[in-house]
Coordinates of N, CA and C in Angstrom, one line a residue:
X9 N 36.3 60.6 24.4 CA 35.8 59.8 23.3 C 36.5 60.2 22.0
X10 N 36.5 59.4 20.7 CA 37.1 59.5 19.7 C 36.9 60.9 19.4
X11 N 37.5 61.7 18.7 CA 37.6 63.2 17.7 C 36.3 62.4 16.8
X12 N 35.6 63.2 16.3 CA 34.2 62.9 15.2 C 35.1 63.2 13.9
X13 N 34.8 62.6 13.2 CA 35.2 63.1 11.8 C 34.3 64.1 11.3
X14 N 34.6 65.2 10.4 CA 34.0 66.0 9.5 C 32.8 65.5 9.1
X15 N 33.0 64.3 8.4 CA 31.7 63.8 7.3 C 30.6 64.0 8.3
X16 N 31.1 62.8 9.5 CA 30.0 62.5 10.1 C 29.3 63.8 11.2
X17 N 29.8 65.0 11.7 CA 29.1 65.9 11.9 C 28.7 66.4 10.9
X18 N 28.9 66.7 9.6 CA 27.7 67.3 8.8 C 26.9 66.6 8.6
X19 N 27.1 65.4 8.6 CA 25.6 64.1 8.0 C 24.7 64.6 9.2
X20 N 24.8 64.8 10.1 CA 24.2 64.7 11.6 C 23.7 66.7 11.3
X21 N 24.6 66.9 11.3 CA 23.9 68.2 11.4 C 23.1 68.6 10.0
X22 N 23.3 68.7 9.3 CA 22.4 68.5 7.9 C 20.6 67.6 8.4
X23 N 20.8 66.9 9.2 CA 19.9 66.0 9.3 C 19.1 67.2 10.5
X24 N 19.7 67.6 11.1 CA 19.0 68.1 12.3 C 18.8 69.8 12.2
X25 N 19.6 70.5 11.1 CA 19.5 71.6 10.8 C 18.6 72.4 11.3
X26 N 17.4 72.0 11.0 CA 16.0 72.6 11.5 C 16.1 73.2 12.5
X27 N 16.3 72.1 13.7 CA 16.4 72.6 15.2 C 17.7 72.8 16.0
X28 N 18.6 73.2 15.1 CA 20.0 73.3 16.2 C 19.8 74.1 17.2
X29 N 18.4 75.4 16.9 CA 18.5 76.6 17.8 C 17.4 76.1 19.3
X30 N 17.2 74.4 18.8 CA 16.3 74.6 20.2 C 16.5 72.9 20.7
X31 N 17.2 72.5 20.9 CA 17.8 71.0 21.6 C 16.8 70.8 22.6
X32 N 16.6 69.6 22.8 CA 15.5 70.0 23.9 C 15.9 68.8 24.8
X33 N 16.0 69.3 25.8 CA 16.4 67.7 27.0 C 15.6 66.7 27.3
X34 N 16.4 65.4 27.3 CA 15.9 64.0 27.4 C 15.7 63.5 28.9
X35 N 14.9 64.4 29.1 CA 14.5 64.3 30.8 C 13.6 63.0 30.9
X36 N 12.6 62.5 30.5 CA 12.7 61.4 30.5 C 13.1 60.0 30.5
X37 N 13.9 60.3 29.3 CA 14.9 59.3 29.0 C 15.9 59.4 30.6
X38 N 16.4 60.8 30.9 CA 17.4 60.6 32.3 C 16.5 60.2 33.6
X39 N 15.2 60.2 33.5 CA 14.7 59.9 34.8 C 14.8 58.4 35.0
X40 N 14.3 57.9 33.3 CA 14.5 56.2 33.4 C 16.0 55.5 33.9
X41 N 17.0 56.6 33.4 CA 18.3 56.1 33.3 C 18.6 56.0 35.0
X42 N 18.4 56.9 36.1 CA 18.3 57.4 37.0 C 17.8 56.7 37.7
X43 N 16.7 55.8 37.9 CA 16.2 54.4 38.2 C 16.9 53.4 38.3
X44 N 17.6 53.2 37.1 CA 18.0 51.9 36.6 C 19.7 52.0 37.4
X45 N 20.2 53.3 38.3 CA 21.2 53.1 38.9 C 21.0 53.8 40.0
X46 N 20.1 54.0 40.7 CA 19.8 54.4 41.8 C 19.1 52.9 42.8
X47 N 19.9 53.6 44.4 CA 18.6 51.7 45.1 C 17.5 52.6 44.9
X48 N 16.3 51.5 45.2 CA 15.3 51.6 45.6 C 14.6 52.6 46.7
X49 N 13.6 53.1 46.1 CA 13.1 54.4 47.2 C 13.0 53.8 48.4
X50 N 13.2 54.4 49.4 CA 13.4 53.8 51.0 C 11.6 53.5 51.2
X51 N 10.7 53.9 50.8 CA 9.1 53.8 51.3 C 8.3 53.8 49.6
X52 N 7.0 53.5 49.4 CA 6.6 53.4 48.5 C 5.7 54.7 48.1
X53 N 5.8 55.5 48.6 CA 5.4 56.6 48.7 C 6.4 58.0 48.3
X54 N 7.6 57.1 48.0 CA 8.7 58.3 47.9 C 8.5 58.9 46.3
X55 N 8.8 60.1 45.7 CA 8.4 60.7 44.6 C 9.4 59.6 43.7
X56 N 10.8 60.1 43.8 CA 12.0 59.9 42.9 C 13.0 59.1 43.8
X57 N 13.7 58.1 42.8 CA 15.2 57.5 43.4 C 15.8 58.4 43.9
X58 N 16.5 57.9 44.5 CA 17.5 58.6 45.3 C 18.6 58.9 44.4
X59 N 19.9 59.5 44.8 CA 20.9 60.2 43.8 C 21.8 58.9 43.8
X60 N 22.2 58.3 42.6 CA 22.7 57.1 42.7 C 24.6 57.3 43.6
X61 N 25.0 56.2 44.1 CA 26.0 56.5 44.6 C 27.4 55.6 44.0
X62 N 28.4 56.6 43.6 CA 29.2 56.2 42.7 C 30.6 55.8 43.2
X63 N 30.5 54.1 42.9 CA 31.8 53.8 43.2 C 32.9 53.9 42.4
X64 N 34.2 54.1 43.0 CA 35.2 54.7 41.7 C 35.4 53.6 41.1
X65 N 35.9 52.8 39.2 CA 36.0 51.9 38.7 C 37.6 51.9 38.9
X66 N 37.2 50.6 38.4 CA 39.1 50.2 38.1 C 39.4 51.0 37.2
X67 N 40.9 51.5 38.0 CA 41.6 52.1 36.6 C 41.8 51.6 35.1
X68 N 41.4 51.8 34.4 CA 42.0 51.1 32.5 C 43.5 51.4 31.9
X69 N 44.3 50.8 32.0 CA 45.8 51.0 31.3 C 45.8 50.5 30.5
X70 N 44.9 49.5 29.9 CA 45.4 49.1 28.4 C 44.6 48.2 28.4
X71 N 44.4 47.4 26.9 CA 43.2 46.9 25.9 C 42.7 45.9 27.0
X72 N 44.4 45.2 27.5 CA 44.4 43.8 28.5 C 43.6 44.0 29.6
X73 N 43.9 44.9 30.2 CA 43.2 45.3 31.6 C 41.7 45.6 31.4
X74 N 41.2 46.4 30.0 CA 39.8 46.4 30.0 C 38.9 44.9 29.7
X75 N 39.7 44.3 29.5 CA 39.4 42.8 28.6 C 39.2 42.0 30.1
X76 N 40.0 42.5 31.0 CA 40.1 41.4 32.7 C 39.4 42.0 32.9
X77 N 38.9 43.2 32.9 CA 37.9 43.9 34.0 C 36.2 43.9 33.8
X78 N 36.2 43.9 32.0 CA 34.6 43.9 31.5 C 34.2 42.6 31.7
X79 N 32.6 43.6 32.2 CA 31.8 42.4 32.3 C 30.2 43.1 31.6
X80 N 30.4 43.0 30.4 CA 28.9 43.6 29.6 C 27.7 43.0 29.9
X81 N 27.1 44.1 30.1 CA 25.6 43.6 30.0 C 25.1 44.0 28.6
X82 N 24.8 42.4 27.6 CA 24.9 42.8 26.5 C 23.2 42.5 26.4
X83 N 22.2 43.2 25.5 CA 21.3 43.1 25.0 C 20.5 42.6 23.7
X84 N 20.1 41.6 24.5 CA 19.7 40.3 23.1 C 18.2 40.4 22.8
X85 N 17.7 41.7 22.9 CA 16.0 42.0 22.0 C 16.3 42.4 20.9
X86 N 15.6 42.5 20.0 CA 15.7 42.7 18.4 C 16.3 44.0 18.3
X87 N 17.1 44.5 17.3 CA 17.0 45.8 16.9 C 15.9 46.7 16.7
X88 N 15.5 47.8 17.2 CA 14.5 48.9 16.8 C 14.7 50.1 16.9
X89 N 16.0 50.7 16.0 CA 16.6 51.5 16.1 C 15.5 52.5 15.8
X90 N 14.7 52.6 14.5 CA 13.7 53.4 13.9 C 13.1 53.5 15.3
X91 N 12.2 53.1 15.6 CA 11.5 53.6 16.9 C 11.6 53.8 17.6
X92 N 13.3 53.5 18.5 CA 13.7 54.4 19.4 C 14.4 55.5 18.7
X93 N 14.6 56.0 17.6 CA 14.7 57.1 17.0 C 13.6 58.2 17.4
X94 N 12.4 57.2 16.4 CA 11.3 58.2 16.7 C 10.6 58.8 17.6
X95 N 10.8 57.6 18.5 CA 10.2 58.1 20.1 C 11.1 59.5 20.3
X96 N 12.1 59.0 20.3 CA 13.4 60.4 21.3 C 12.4 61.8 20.6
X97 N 12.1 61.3 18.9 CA 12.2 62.8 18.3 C 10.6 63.8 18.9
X98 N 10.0 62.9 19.3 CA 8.3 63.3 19.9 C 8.4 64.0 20.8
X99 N 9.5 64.8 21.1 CA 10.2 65.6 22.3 C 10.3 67.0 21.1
X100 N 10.1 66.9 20.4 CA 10.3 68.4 19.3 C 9.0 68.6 18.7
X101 N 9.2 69.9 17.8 CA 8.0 70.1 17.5 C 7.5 69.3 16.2
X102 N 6.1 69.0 16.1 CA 6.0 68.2 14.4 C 6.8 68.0 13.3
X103 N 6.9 69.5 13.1 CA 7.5 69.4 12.2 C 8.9 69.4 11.6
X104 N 9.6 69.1 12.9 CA 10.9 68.7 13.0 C 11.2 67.1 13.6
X105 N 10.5 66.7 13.7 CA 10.3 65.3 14.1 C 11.1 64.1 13.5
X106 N 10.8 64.3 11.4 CA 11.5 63.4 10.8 C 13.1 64.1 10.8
X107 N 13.4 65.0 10.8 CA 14.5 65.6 10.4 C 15.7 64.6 11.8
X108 N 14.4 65.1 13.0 CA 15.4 64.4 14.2 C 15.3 62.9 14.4
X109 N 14.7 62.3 14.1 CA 14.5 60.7 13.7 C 16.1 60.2 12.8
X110 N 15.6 61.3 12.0 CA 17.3 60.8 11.0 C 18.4 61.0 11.6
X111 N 18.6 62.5 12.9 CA 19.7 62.6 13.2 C 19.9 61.5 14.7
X112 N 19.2 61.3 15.0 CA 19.0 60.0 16.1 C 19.8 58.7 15.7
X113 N 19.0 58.4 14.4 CA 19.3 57.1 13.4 C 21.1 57.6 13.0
X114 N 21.6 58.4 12.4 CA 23.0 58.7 11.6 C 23.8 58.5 13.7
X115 N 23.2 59.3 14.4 CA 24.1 59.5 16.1 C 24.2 57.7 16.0
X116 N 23.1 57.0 16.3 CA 23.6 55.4 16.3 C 24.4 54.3 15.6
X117 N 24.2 55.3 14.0 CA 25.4 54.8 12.8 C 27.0 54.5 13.5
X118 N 27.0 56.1 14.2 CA 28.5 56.1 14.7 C 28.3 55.9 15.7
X119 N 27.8 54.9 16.4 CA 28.0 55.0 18.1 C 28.4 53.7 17.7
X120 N 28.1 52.8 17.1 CA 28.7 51.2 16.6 C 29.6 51.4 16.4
X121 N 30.0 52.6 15.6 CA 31.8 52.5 14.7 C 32.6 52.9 16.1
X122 N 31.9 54.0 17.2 CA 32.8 53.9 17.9 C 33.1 52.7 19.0
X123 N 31.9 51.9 19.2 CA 32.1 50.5 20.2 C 33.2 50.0 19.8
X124 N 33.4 49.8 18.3 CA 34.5 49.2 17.6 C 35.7 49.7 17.9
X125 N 35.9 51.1 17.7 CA 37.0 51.6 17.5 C 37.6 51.9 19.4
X126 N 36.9 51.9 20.0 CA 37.4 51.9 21.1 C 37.5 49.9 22.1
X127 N 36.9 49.8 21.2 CA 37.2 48.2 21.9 C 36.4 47.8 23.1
X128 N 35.0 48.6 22.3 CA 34.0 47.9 23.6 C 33.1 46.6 23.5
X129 N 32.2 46.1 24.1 CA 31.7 45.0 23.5 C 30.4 45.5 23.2
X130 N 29.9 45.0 21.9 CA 28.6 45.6 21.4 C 27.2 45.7 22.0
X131 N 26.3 46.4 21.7 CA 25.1 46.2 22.6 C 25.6 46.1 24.1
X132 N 26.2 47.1 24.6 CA 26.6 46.8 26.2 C 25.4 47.7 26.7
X133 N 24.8 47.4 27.4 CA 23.8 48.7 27.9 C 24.5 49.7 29.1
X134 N 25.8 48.7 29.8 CA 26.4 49.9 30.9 C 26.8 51.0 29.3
X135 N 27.8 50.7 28.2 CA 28.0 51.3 27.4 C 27.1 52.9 27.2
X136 N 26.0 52.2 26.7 CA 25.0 53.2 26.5 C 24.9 54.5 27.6
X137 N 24.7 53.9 28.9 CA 24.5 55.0 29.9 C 25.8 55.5 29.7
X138 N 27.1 55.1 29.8 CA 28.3 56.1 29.6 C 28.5 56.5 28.6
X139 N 27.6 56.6 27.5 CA 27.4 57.3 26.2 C 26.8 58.3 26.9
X140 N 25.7 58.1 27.5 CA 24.9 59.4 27.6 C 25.1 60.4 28.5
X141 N 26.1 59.6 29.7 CA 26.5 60.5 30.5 C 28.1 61.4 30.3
X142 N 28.7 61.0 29.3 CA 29.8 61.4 28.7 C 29.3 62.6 27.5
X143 N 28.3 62.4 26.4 CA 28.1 63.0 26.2 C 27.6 64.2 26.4
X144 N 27.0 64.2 27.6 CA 26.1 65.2 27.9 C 27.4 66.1 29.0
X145 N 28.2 65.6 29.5 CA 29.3 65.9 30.1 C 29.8 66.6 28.7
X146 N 30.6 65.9 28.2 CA 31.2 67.1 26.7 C 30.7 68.6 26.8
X147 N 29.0 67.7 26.2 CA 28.3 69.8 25.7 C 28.5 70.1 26.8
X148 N 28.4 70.2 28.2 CA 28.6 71.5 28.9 C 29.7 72.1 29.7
X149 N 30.5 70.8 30.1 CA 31.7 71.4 30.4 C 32.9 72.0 28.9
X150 N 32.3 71.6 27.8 CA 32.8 72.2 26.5 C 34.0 71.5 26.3
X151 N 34.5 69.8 26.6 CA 35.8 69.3 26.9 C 35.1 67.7 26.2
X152 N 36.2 67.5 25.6 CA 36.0 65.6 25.5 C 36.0 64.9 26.7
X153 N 35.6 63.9 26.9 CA 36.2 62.6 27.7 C 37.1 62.3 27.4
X154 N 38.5 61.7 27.9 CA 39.6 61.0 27.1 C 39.5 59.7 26.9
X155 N 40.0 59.1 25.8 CA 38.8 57.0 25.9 C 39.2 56.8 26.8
X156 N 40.4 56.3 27.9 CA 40.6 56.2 29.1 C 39.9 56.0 29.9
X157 N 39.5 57.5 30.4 CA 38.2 57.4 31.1 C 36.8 57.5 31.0
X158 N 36.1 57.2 29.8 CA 35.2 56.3 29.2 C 35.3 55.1 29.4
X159 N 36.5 54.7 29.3 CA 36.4 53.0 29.6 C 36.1 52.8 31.0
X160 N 36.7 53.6 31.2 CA 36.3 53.7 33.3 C 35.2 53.8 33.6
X161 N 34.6 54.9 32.8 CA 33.2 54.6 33.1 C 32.3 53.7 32.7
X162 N 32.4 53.0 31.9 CA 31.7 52.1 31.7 C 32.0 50.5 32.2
X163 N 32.6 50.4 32.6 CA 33.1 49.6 33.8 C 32.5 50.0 34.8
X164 N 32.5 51.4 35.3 CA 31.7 51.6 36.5 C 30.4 51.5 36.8
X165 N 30.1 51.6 35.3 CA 28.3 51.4 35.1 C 28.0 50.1 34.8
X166 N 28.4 49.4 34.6 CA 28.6 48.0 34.4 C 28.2 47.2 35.6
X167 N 29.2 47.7 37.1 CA 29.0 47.5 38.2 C 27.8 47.9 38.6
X168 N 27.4 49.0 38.8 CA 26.2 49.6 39.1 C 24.6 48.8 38.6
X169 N 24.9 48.8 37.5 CA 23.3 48.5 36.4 C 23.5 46.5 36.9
X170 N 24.4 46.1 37.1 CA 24.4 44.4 37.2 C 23.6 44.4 38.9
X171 N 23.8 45.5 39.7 CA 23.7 45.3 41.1 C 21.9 46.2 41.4
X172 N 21.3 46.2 40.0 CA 20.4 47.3 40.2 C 19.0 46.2 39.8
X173 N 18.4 45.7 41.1 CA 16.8 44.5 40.3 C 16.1 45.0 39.5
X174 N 15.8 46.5 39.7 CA 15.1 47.2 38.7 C 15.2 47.6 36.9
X175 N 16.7 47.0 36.8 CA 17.3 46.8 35.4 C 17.4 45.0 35.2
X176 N 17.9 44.5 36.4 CA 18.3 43.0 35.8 C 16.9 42.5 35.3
X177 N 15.5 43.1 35.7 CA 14.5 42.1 35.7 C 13.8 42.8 34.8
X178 N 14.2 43.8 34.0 CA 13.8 44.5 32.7 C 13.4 43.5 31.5
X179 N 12.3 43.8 30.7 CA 12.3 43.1 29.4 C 13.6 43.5 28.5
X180 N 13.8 42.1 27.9 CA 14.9 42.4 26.7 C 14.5 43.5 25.5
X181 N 13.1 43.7 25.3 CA 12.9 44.5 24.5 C 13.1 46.3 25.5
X182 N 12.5 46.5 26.6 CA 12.7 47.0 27.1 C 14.5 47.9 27.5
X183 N 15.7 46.7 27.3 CA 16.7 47.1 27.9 C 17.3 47.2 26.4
X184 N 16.7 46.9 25.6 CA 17.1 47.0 24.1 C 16.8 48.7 24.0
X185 N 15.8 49.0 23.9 CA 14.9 50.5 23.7 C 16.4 51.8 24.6
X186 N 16.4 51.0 26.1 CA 17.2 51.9 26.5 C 18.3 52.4 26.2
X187 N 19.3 51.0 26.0 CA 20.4 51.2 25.5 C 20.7 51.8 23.8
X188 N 19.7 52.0 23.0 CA 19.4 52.4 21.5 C 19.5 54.2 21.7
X189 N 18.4 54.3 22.8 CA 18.2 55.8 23.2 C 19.0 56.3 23.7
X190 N 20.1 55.9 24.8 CA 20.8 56.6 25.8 C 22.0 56.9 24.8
X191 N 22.5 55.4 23.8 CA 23.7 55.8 22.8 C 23.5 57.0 21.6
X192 N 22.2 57.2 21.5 CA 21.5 58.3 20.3 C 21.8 59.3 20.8
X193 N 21.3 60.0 22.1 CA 21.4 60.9 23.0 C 22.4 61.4 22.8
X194 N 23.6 60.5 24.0 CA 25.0 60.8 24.0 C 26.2 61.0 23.1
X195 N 25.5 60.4 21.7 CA 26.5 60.7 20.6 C 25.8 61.6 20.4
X196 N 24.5 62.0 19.8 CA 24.3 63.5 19.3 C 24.6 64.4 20.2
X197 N 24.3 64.7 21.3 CA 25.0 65.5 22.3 C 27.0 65.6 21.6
X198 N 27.4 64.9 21.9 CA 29.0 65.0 21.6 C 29.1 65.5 19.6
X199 N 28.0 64.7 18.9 CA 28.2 65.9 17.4 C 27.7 66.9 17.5
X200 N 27.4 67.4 18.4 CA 26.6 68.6 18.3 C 27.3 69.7 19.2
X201 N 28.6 68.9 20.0 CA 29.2 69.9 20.5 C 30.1 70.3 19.3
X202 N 30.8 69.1 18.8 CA 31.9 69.5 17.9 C 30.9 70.3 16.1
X203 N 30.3 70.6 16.1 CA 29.6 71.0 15.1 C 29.9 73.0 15.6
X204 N 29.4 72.7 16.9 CA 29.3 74.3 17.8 C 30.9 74.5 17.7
X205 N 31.7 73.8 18.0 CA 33.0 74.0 18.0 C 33.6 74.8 17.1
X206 N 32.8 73.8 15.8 CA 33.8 74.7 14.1 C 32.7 75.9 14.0
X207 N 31.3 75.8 14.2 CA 30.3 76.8 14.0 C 29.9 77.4 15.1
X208 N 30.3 78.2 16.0 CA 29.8 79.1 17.3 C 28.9 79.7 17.3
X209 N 27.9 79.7 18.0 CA 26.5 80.4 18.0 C 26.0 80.9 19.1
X210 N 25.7 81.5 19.6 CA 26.0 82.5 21.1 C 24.7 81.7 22.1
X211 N 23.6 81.7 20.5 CA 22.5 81.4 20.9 C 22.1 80.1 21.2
X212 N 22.7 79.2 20.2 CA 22.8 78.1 20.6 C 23.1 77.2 21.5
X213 N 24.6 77.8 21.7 CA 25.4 77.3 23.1 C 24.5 77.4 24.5
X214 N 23.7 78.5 24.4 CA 23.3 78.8 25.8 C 22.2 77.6 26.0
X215 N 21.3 77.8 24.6 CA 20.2 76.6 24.9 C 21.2 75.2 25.1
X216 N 22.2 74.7 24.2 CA 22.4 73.3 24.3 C 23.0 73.1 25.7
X217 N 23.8 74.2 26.1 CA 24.3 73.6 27.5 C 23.2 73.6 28.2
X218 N 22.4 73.9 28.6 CA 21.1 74.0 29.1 C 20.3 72.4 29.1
X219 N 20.2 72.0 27.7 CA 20.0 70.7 27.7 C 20.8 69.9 28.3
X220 N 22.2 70.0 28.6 CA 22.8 69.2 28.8 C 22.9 68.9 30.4
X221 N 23.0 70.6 30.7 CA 23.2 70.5 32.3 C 21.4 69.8 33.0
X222 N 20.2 69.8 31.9 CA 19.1 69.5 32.4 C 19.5 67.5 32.5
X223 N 19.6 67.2 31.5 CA 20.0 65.7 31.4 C 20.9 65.2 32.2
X224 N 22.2 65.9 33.1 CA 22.7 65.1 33.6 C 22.5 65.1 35.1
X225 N 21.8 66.5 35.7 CA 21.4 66.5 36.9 C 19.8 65.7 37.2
X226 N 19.3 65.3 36.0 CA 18.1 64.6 36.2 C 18.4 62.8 36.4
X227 N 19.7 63.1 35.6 CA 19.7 61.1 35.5 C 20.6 61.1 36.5
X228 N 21.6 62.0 37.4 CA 22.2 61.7 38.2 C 22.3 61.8 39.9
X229 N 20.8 62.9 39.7 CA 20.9 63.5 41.1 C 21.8 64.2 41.9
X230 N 22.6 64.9 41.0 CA 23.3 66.3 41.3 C 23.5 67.2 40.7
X231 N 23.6 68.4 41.4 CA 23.9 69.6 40.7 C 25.5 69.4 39.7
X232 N 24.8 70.1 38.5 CA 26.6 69.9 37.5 C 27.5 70.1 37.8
X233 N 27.6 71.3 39.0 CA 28.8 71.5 39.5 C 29.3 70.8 40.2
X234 N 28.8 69.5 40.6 CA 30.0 68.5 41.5 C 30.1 67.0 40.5
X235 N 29.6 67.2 39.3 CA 29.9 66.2 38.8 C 31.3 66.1 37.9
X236 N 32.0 64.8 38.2 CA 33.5 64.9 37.6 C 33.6 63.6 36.5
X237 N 34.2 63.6 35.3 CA 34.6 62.4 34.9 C 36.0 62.3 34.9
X238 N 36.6 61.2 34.8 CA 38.3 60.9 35.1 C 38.5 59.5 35.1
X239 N 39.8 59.1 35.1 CA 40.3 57.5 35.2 C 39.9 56.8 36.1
X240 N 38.9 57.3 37.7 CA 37.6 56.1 38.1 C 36.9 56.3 37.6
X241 N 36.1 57.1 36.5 CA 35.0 57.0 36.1 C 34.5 58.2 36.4
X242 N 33.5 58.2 37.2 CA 32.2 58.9 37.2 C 32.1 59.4 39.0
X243 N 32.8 61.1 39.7 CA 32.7 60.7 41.1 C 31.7 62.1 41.3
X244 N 31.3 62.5 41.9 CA 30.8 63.2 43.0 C 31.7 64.2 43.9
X245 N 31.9 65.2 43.6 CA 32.9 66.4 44.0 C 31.9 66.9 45.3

């Protein structure tokens, strides 16, 4: 994904100052995500989805080829960026709550500038989940995605979430909420690596990768160590 600019990691981190030393994972948010691309539990009695199974996407070579290959699932419930702000931040303590509401709200400022700048289509909800799984990928393998394979992945989730009844038969408010949260998530996860980048904190790093390796083994059903991103997207090592 794009390099962050300066401004916008300090707006973000300024906003979230409070708690850089304690990030706390969106296990919820990845159990929902985790659902929504997993089949169906084999019996009704089963605890959790099953580990979703990933097919590799079309390769992306250029603007034309992502333009023949997308197929967005775009979301048409109102905006409620504020409350899916505030919800994410009810995961911290009181009194860090508004501080992370704001850094939730500035992460979704720039998750728009990037749909743009990478040439995605707006409100995509596959988007979102490869926001969240890209970013969360970043903080712990400590590496960008390259747009390339971002675009790959979100084509691959695209595929996935259109073939999933448990998302197509979601409320619009509902798939509005998710895609607000998962893009909040995954961009602050990715400002928050490049913030550690210019600012190293020993202490920090250990909690945030921690959050991250918690978020992506929850929404994906594997251990971190076999998960890969690349020009199919999203595979299973």
């Amino acid at each position: 994904m794009k390099r962050l600019s300066r401004t916008l990691v300090l707006a973000v981190a300024c906003a979230a100052a409070p708690v850089f030393a304690q990030v706390a994972p969106s296990l919820s948010l990845a159990e929902q995500m985790r659902g929504m691309l997993s089949k169906p539990p084999a019996t009704a009695t089963a605890a959790a989805p099953t580990a979703p199974v990933f097919s590799p996407a079309p390769a992306v070579t250029s603007a034309s080829a992502l333009a023949a290959l997308n197929a967005p699932l775009v979301v048409n419930g109102p905006a409620q960026v504020r409350q899916s702000a505030t919800e994410l931040a009810l995961r911290f303590p009181a009194q860090h709550r508004g501080a992370m509401t704001k850094a939730y709200e500035e992460s979704f400022v720039f998750w728009q500038k990037l749909e743009t700048q990478l040439g995605l289509t707006p409100n995509d909800v596959a988007a979102g989940v490869a926001a969240f799984i890209a970013g969360n990928y970043s903080a712990f393998m400590q590496q960008q995605v390259p747009d390339e394979d971002f675009k790959s992945l979100v084509l691959q989730m695209q595929g996935m979430l259109s073939r999933n009844a448990g998302f197509t038969q979601s409320s619009p408010a509902a798939k509005r909420a998710m895609f607000e949260q998962l893009a909040m998530v995954g961009t602050f996860m990715v400002v928050y690596r490049e913030h550690l980048n210019r600012q190293p904190s020993a202490n920090e790093e250990i909690n945030f990768r921690n959050a991250a390796k918690a978020n992506l083994e929850v929404a994906l059903g594997l251990p971190v160590e076999r998960i890969q991103i690349g020009r199919q997207g999203l595979v299973a090592r």
